[in-house]
Coordinates of C-alpha atoms in Angstrom, one line a residue:
X1 CA -15.0 6.0 40.2
X2 CA -18.3 4.7 42.0
X3 CA -18.2 8.2 43.6
X4 CA -16.9 9.8 40.3
X5 CA -19.6 7.3 38.3
X6 CA -22.3 8.9 40.9
X7 CA -22.1 11.7 40.4
X8 CA -22.2 12.2 36.8
X9 CA -24.9 10.3 36.2
X10 CA -26.2 13.1 39.0
X11 CA -25.0 16.2 36.2
X12 CA -26.6 14.3 33.5
X13 CA -29.5 14.3 34.8
X14 CA -29.5 18.1 36.1
X15 CA -28.8 18.7 32.6
X16 CA -31.3 16.9 30.8
X17 CA -33.4 15.7 32.7
X18 CA -34.5 12.0 34.2
X19 CA -35.6 9.1 31.1
X20 CA -39.3 10.4 29.8
X21 CA -39.0 13.9 31.0
X22 CA -38.3 16.5 28.2
X23 CA -36.2 19.5 30.0
X24 CA -37.6 22.3 31.9
X25 CA -36.2 24.9 29.4
X26 CA -33.7 28.1 30.9
X27 CA -33.9 31.5 30.6
X28 CA -32.0 32.9 28.3
X29 CA -31.9 29.5 25.4
X30 CA -29.5 26.5 27.1
X31 CA -28.6 23.4 24.7
X32 CA -30.0 22.0 21.2
X33 CA -33.1 19.9 22.2
X34 CA -30.9 17.1 20.5
X35 CA -28.2 17.5 22.7
X36 CA -30.3 16.9 25.6
X37 CA -31.4 13.9 24.4
X38 CA -28.0 12.6 24.0
X39 CA -27.6 13.5 27.6
X40 CA -30.3 11.4 28.4
X41 CA -29.3 8.7 25.7
X42 CA -25.4 8.8 27.8
X43 CA -27.6 9.0 31.0
X44 CA -29.2 5.9 30.4
X45 CA -25.7 4.1 30.0
X46 CA -24.5 5.4 32.8
X47 CA -27.4 4.3 35.0
X48 CA -27.1 0.7 33.4
X49 CA -22.6 1.0 34.6
X50 CA -23.6 1.9 37.6
X51 CA -25.4 -1.2 38.3
X52 CA -23.6 -3.4 36.9
X53 CA -20.7 -3.3 39.0
X54 CA -16.6 -2.2 39.5
X55 CA -16.1 -0.6 36.5
X56 CA -12.4 -2.4 34.9
X57 CA -12.8 -2.2 31.9
X58 CA -10.5 1.0 30.4
X59 CA -12.2 1.4 27.1
X60 CA -15.8 1.8 29.5
X61 CA -13.3 4.2 31.2
X62 CA -12.1 7.0 28.2
X63 CA -16.3 6.5 28.0
X64 CA -17.2 8.1 30.5
X65 CA -14.5 10.5 30.9
X66 CA -16.0 11.2 27.0
X67 CA -19.7 11.8 28.2
X68 CA -18.1 14.2 31.7
X69 CA -16.7 16.1 28.4
X70 CA -19.9 16.3 27.0
X71 CA -21.5 16.8 29.8
X72 CA -19.0 19.6 30.3
X73 CA -19.7 21.2 26.7
X74 CA -23.1 21.4 26.9
X75 CA -23.2 24.1 30.4
X76 CA -20.5 26.0 29.3
X77 CA -22.1 28.7 27.1
X78 CA -20.0 28.9 23.7
X79 CA -18.8 25.2 24.0
X80 CA -17.6 22.9 21.0
X81 CA -20.2 21.0 22.1
X82 CA -21.1 19.2 18.8
X83 CA -17.9 17.6 18.3
X84 CA -18.0 16.9 21.4
X85 CA -21.3 14.5 20.9
X86 CA -19.5 12.8 17.8
X87 CA -16.4 12.7 19.7
X88 CA -18.6 10.3 23.0
X89 CA -20.0 8.6 19.7
X90 CA -17.1 7.5 18.2
X91 CA -15.7 6.3 22.0
X92 CA -18.6 4.4 22.3
X93 CA -17.8 2.4 19.3
X94 CA -14.4 1.7 20.2
X95 CA -15.3 0.6 23.6
X96 CA -16.5 -2.0 22.1
X97 CA -19.6 -4.7 22.9
X98 CA -23.4 -4.4 21.3
X99 CA -24.8 -2.1 24.1
X100 CA -22.1 0.5 23.8
X101 CA -22.3 0.4 19.4
X102 CA -26.9 1.2 20.4
X103 CA -25.2 4.5 22.2
X104 CA -23.2 5.0 20.0
X105 CA -26.1 5.1 17.2
X106 CA -28.7 7.1 18.8
X107 CA -25.8 9.5 19.8
X108 CA -25.4 9.5 15.8
X109 CA -29.3 10.0 15.4
X110 CA -28.9 13.1 17.9
X111 CA -25.9 14.4 15.4
X112 CA -27.8 14.1 12.5
X113 CA -31.1 15.6 13.8
X114 CA -28.7 18.7 14.6
X115 CA -26.7 19.0 11.9
X116 CA -28.3 16.8 8.4
X117 CA -24.7 18.1 6.7
X118 CA -22.1 16.3 9.2
X119 CA -20.0 14.1 7.3
X120 CA -18.4 12.9 10.6
X121 CA -22.5 12.6 11.7
X122 CA -23.3 10.8 8.8
X123 CA -19.5 8.6 9.0
X124 CA -20.3 7.6 12.9
X125 CA -24.0 6.3 12.1
X126 CA -23.1 4.0 9.5
X127 CA -20.1 3.1 11.5
X128 CA -22.3 2.1 14.3
X129 CA -25.2 0.2 12.4
X130 CA -22.4 -1.4 10.7
X131 CA -20.7 -2.6 14.1
X132 CA -24.4 -3.4 15.0
X133 CA -24.3 -5.5 11.7
X134 CA -27.0 -3.7 9.9
X135 CA -24.9 -3.6 6.6
X136 CA -27.9 -2.1 4.0
X137 CA -28.5 0.3 6.2
X138 CA -24.9 1.3 6.6
X139 CA -24.4 1.8 3.3
X140 CA -27.3 4.7 2.7
X141 CA -25.4 6.3 5.9
X142 CA -22.2 5.5 4.3
X143 CA -23.9 6.5 0.7
X144 CA -24.7 9.9 2.7
X145 CA -21.1 10.9 4.4
X146 CA -19.2 10.3 0.2
X147 CA -22.2 13.0 -0.7
X148 CA -20.7 15.7 1.6
X149 CA -17.1 14.3 1.4
X150 CA -14.4 16.4 -1.0
X151 CA -11.2 15.2 0.0
X152 CA -11.3 11.5 -2.1
X153 CA -8.6 10.5 -0.2
X154 CA -10.4 10.5 2.5
X155 CA -12.5 8.5 0.8
X156 CA -11.2 5.3 0.3
X157 CA -11.9 3.5 3.0
X158 CA -15.6 4.6 3.4
X159 CA -16.2 3.1 0.0
X160 CA -14.2 -0.2 0.2
X161 CA -16.1 -0.9 3.1
X162 CA -19.6 -0.4 1.0
X163 CA -18.0 -2.8 -1.7
X164 CA -17.6 -5.4 1.1
X165 CA -20.8 -5.7 2.1
X166 CA -22.5 -5.4 -0.9
X167 CA -20.5 -8.6 -1.8
X168 CA -21.4 -9.8 1.1
X169 CA -24.8 -9.2 0.3
X170 CA -24.5 -10.2 -3.7
X171 CA -23.2 -13.5 -2.3
X172 CA -26.9 -13.9 -0.8
X173 CA -28.8 -13.3 -3.2
X174 CA -26.7 -15.3 -5.5
X175 CA -27.6 -18.5 -3.2
X176 CA -31.3 -17.5 -3.1
X177 CA -31.4 -17.3 -7.3
X178 CA -29.3 -20.3 -6.8
X179 CA -32.1 -22.2 -4.5
X180 CA -34.8 -20.9 -6.6
X181 CA -33.6 -21.8 -10.0
X182 CA -33.6 -25.8 -8.5
X183 CA -36.4 -25.6 -6.2
X184 CA -38.8 -27.3 -9.1
X185 CA -36.2 -30.2 -9.5
X186 CA -36.4 -30.7 -6.0
X187 CA -38.1 -33.8 -3.7
X188 CA -40.6 -33.3 -2.0
X189 CA -39.2 -34.4 1.5
X190 CA -39.1 -32.8 4.8
X191 CA -34.8 -31.9 4.6
X192 CA -36.8 -30.1 1.0
X193 CA -39.5 -28.5 3.0
X194 CA -36.9 -27.4 5.4
X195 CA -34.3 -25.6 2.9
X196 CA -37.5 -23.5 1.5
X197 CA -38.4 -22.4 4.8
X198 CA -34.5 -21.4 5.3
X199 CA -33.9 -19.8 2.0
X200 CA -37.1 -17.8 2.7
X201 CA -36.0 -15.9 6.0
X202 CA -32.4 -15.8 4.3
X203 CA -31.8 -11.8 3.2
X204 CA -29.5 -9.3 2.4
X205 CA -31.2 -7.0 5.2
X206 CA -30.9 -9.3 7.7
X207 CA -28.5 -8.6 10.7
X208 CA -25.2 -9.9 10.5
X209 CA -25.2 -12.6 12.7
X210 CA -28.6 -14.3 11.1
X211 CA -27.8 -13.5 7.6
X212 CA -25.2 -15.5 8.4
X213 CA -26.8 -18.9 10.7
X214 CA -29.5 -18.7 7.9
X215 CA -27.0 -19.1 5.7
X216 CA -25.2 -21.8 7.5
X217 CA -28.4 -23.7 7.4
X218 CA -29.4 -23.3 4.2
X219 CA -25.8 -24.4 2.6
X220 CA -26.2 -27.5 5.6
X221 CA -30.2 -28.1 4.8
X222 CA -29.4 -28.7 0.8
X223 CA -26.1 -30.9 1.1
X224 CA -28.4 -33.2 3.1
X225 CA -30.2 -33.1 0.7
X226 CA -28.5 -33.3 -3.3
X227 CA -24.9 -34.6 -2.3
X228 CA -21.8 -32.6 -1.5
X229 CA -21.3 -33.3 -4.9
X230 CA -24.0 -31.7 -6.8
X231 CA -23.0 -28.8 -8.7
X232 CA -25.4 -26.2 -7.1
X233 CA -24.6 -27.6 -3.7
X234 CA -20.7 -26.7 -4.8
X235 CA -21.0 -23.3 -5.8
X236 CA -24.4 -22.9 -3.2
X237 CA -21.0 -23.7 -0.4
X238 CA -18.6 -21.4 -2.4
X239 CA -20.7 -18.8 -1.9
X240 CA -21.4 -18.9 1.3
X241 CA -17.5 -19.0 1.9
X242 CA -16.8 -15.7 0.1
X243 CA -19.9 -14.3 2.5
X244 CA -17.9 -15.9 5.9
X245 CA -15.0 -14.4 4.3
X246 CA -16.0 -10.8 3.6
X247 CA -18.1 -10.4 6.5
X248 CA -15.3 -11.0 8.7
X249 CA -12.8 -8.8 6.9
X250 CA -12.3 -6.2 3.6
X251 CA -10.9 -7.5 1.0
X252 CA -7.0 -6.0 1.2
X253 CA -6.1 -2.8 0.1
X254 CA -2.9 -3.3 -0.2
X255 CA -1.2 -6.1 0.1
X256 CA 2.3 -5.0 0.9
X257 CA 0.5 -3.4 4.3
X258 CA -0.3 -6.8 5.9
X259 CA -4.0 -6.6 5.6
X260 CA -3.5 -3.2 7.2
X261 CA -5.5 0.9 6.4
X262 CA -3.3 3.2 4.6
X263 CA -3.3 6.2 6.9
X264 CA -2.3 9.4 4.7
X265 CA -2.3 12.9 6.6
X266 CA -5.6 13.5 6.8
X267 CA -6.3 10.3 7.9
X268 CA -3.2 11.2 10.6
X269 CA -5.1 14.4 11.8
X270 CA -8.5 13.0 12.2
X271 CA -7.6 10.4 14.3
X272 CA -5.2 12.3 16.8
X273 CA -7.7 15.6 16.5
X274 CA -9.0 16.9 20.4
X275 CA -7.8 14.3 22.2
X276 CA -4.8 13.7 24.9
X277 CA -2.3 12.0 24.1
X278 CA 1.5 10.5 25.6
X279 CA 4.3 9.6 24.2
X280 CA 6.1 6.7 26.7
X281 CA 9.9 6.0 26.8
X282 CA 10.7 2.2 27.0
X283 CA 12.9 2.5 30.0
X284 CA 13.4 -0.6 32.8
X285 CA 12.1 1.9 35.5
X286 CA 9.3 3.1 33.4
X287 CA 8.5 -0.4 32.2
X288 CA 8.4 -1.8 35.8
X289 CA 6.3 1.3 37.5
X290 CA 3.1 0.4 34.5
X291 CA 3.7 -3.2 35.2
X292 CA 2.5 -2.9 38.6
X293 CA -0.9 -2.8 39.4
X294 CA -2.8 0.3 40.9
X295 CA 0.3 2.1 40.7
X296 CA 0.3 6.2 40.2
X297 CA 2.0 6.4 36.1
X298 CA -0.1 2.8 35.3
X299 CA -3.1 5.3 35.8
X300 CA -1.5 8.2 35.0
X301 CA -1.0 6.8 31.0
X302 CA -4.4 4.8 31.4
X303 CA -6.1 7.8 31.2
X304 CA -5.3 9.4 28.0
X305 CA -7.3 9.0 24.7
X306 CA -3.7 8.0 22.6
X307 CA -0.8 6.2 23.9
X308 CA 2.9 6.2 21.9
X309 CA 5.0 3.9 21.9
X310 CA 8.6 4.8 20.0
X311 CA 11.3 1.4 18.0
X312 CA 11.5 -1.4 19.6
X313 CA 10.6 -2.2 22.8
X314 CA 13.0 -4.0 25.4
X315 CA 11.8 -3.5 28.6
X316 CA 7.7 -2.6 28.0
X317 CA 5.3 -5.2 29.3
X318 CA 4.5 -7.4 25.2
X319 CA 0.9 -6.7 26.3
X320 CA 1.5 -3.3 26.9
X321 CA -1.1 -0.4 25.7
X322 CA 0.7 0.8 22.4
X323 CA -2.2 3.0 20.5
X324 CA 0.0 3.9 18.4
X325 CA 3.8 2.6 17.2
X326 CA 6.7 4.8 15.6
X327 CA 9.6 3.7 14.5
X328 CA 11.8 5.2 11.9
X329 CA 14.7 2.7 9.9
X330 CA 17.6 2.6 10.5
X331 CA 20.9 1.1 8.9
X332 CA 22.0 0.0 5.0
X333 CA 19.4 -2.7 5.1
X334 CA 16.2 -1.6 7.5
X335 CA 14.1 -4.7 6.0
X336 CA 16.3 -7.2 7.9
X337 CA 15.3 -6.2 10.3
X338 CA 12.7 -8.1 13.3
X339 CA 9.4 -8.4 12.8
X340 CA 6.9 -5.5 14.1
X341 CA 4.1 -7.6 16.1
X342 CA 3.8 -5.8 19.3
X343 CA 0.2 -5.2 18.5
X344 CA -0.7 -1.7 18.0
X345 CA -3.8 0.4 16.3
X346 CA -2.0 2.9 14.1
X347 CA 1.7 1.6 12.5
X348 CA 4.2 4.7 11.4
X349 CA 7.5 3.9 9.9
X350 CA 9.8 6.2 9.0
X351 CA 12.0 5.7 6.0
X352 CA 14.1 6.6 3.4
X353 CA 15.0 5.9 0.7
X354 CA 11.6 4.7 -0.6
X355 CA 12.7 1.0 -2.4
X356 CA 14.1 0.7 1.0
X357 CA 10.9 2.0 2.9
X358 CA 9.2 -0.8 0.7
X359 CA 11.2 -3.4 1.4
X360 CA 10.8 -2.7 4.9
X361 CA 7.2 -3.0 5.1
X362 CA 6.9 -5.6 3.5
X363 CA 8.9 -8.4 5.3
X364 CA 9.0 -6.4 9.1
X365 CA 4.7 -5.9 9.3
X366 CA 3.0 -9.1 10.3
X367 CA -0.7 -9.6 9.2
X368 CA -3.5 -8.5 11.6
X369 CA -0.8 -6.3 14.5
X370 CA -1.9 -3.4 13.3
X371 CA -5.3 -1.4 11.5
X372 CA -4.0 1.1 10.6
X373 CA -0.4 1.6 8.5
X374 CA 0.9 4.7 7.9
X375 CA 1.6 5.7 4.0
X376 CA 4.5 6.8 2.2
X377 CA 3.0 10.6 2.4
X378 CA 3.9 10.9 6.2
X379 CA 7.9 8.1 6.4
X380 CA 9.7 11.3 5.9
X381 CA 7.6 14.1 8.4
X382 CA 11.0 16.0 9.0
X383 CA 12.4 16.6 5.4
X384 CA 9.3 16.3 3.1
X385 CA 9.0 20.1 2.0
X386 CA 4.8 19.3 2.1
X387 CA 4.9 18.5 5.9
X388 CA 8.0 20.5 7.5
X389 CA 10.6 20.6 4.8
X390 CA 14.0 21.3 7.1
X391 CA 17.5 20.6 5.8
X392 CA 18.7 16.6 6.3
X393 CA 22.1 17.8 7.2
X394 CA 20.9 18.5 11.0
X395 CA 22.0 14.4 11.8
X396 CA 19.1 11.7 12.6
X397 CA 16.6 12.8 15.0
X398 CA 14.7 10.1 17.6
X399 CA 11.5 8.9 16.4
X400 CA 10.0 10.5 19.7
X401 CA 11.1 13.7 18.3
X402 CA 10.6 13.1 14.9
X403 CA 6.3 11.9 16.0
X404 CA 6.9 15.4 18.1
X405 CA 7.4 17.3 15.9
X406 CA 4.6 15.8 13.3
X407 CA 1.9 16.0 16.2
X408 CA 3.1 19.7 16.2
X409 CA 3.0 20.4 12.3
X410 CA -0.7 18.8 12.6
X411 CA -1.5 21.0 15.5
X412 CA -5.0 19.4 16.5
X413 CA -4.7 17.0 19.6
X414 CA -5.9 18.3 22.6
X415 CA -2.3 17.8 24.5
X416 CA 1.2 15.8 23.9
X417 CA 3.1 14.4 27.4
X418 CA 6.5 12.9 27.5
X419 CA 6.5 10.0 29.8
X420 CA 9.7 8.6 30.9
X421 CA 12.2 10.4 28.4
X422 CA 15.2 10.7 31.3
X423 CA 18.8 9.0 31.8
X424 CA 18.8 7.4 28.7
X425 CA 16.0 7.6 27.5
X426 CA 16.1 11.2 26.9
X427 CA 16.4 13.3 24.2
X428 CA 19.4 14.7 22.2
X429 CA 20.7 18.5 22.9
X430 CA 18.8 20.2 20.2
X431 CA 15.7 17.8 20.5
X432 CA 15.3 19.0 24.5
X433 CA 16.0 22.5 23.0
X434 CA 12.8 22.4 20.9
X435 CA 11.1 20.6 23.5
X436 CA 11.8 23.3 26.4
X437 CA 10.3 26.6 23.7
X438 CA 7.2 24.5 24.2
X439 CA 6.6 22.9 27.9
X440 CA 4.2 24.0 30.0
X441 CA 5.3 21.9 33.0
X442 CA 7.0 19.4 34.7
X443 CA 6.0 16.6 37.1
X444 CA 8.2 13.4 38.0
X445 CA 6.5 11.6 35.7
X446 CA 5.6 14.0 32.2
X447 CA 7.0 17.1 30.5
X448 CA 3.6 18.6 29.5
X449 CA 4.0 19.5 25.8
X450 CA 1.3 23.1 24.7
X451 CA 1.2 22.7 20.7
X452 CA 1.4 25.4 18.8

């Protein structure tokens, strides 16, 4: 990885120049200056990663791969470098950490400079500001995104986030109003003077961590001054508790979904767009190789943008990476099955009829075990007339096959691979036939599929 990182950094510097020096003009034109500025920012980040020592974080490894794709797009005539820029910014956010969030914000700034009417660029900027705790600025960016977003369904999560940020700020405003109303009646003590200084520091425009610390100090000092039984102190404490709750998580949109955000067809299409996806079979052989540090199979799986696993895991390690978990409800009482406690970024539950599907979600989802849950529009993709619309007489389909057909219908992943689907995990003859018509090549570990 050290040589790969060094080589990529060299490529970035060759295209974009070094920090503080404008890139030289290129005959016949070249990448936009905003793209070159974005590449220089990526180069600075790569340089910091190289200085930090060996990379062990898979998320940062994926960020480096995304920067490589952006570098290639900037040096390839006709390539869509703007989408690569947005994907790199999103990957920086997904990597976690303040440095990565700052990189995402800087890339979002360049993206909005390139295309001021890009809803994706403004969404990225809002997410980055949000991750950095700059809520009021995030609201402004989110509102720019909403002004450009025509899909009301896709706007709901942003609208909900705006409402959460505003509600958190409103709690601060009310706390300050409450403090000022009682300031003239309080004794002129050292504690009261300190509380006044803390109140002067508290503001909804502060970064989240600073606002939380100032709010904590205000409650502590006001309690010491007037006592916990004082009605104004009790109200202040209640406002503080509400602010902390809103800062920690958004209000739950639907209690049925276990605290997760619902995701429909448009959201899933955006989630997989331009990404490499692998479906990993739950077999003893695959699980054993995946658990072995440094094994070729483990490295192969870790290199994908999205790792999909299906149904209940019998062999796969509980901590194995799962970006998308899909399962199919079977039997007369599917809501009585084991709870879905394996951590997954997105969980898709396939099932019919609708009342059984709802009961299963209510009974088997574990709050906090997933960030997104497929909504009712995704519960029967093979037979839904709005999606694939197949006749139900072909017999039950495996979950893996349903996922493959859904991804094929969406048509946005860069590549979809099957890993380990042999022996007991083999697909049915009908399903293998469908896969065979789309197989680009096969090796010992994966069947690579080229989607329509």
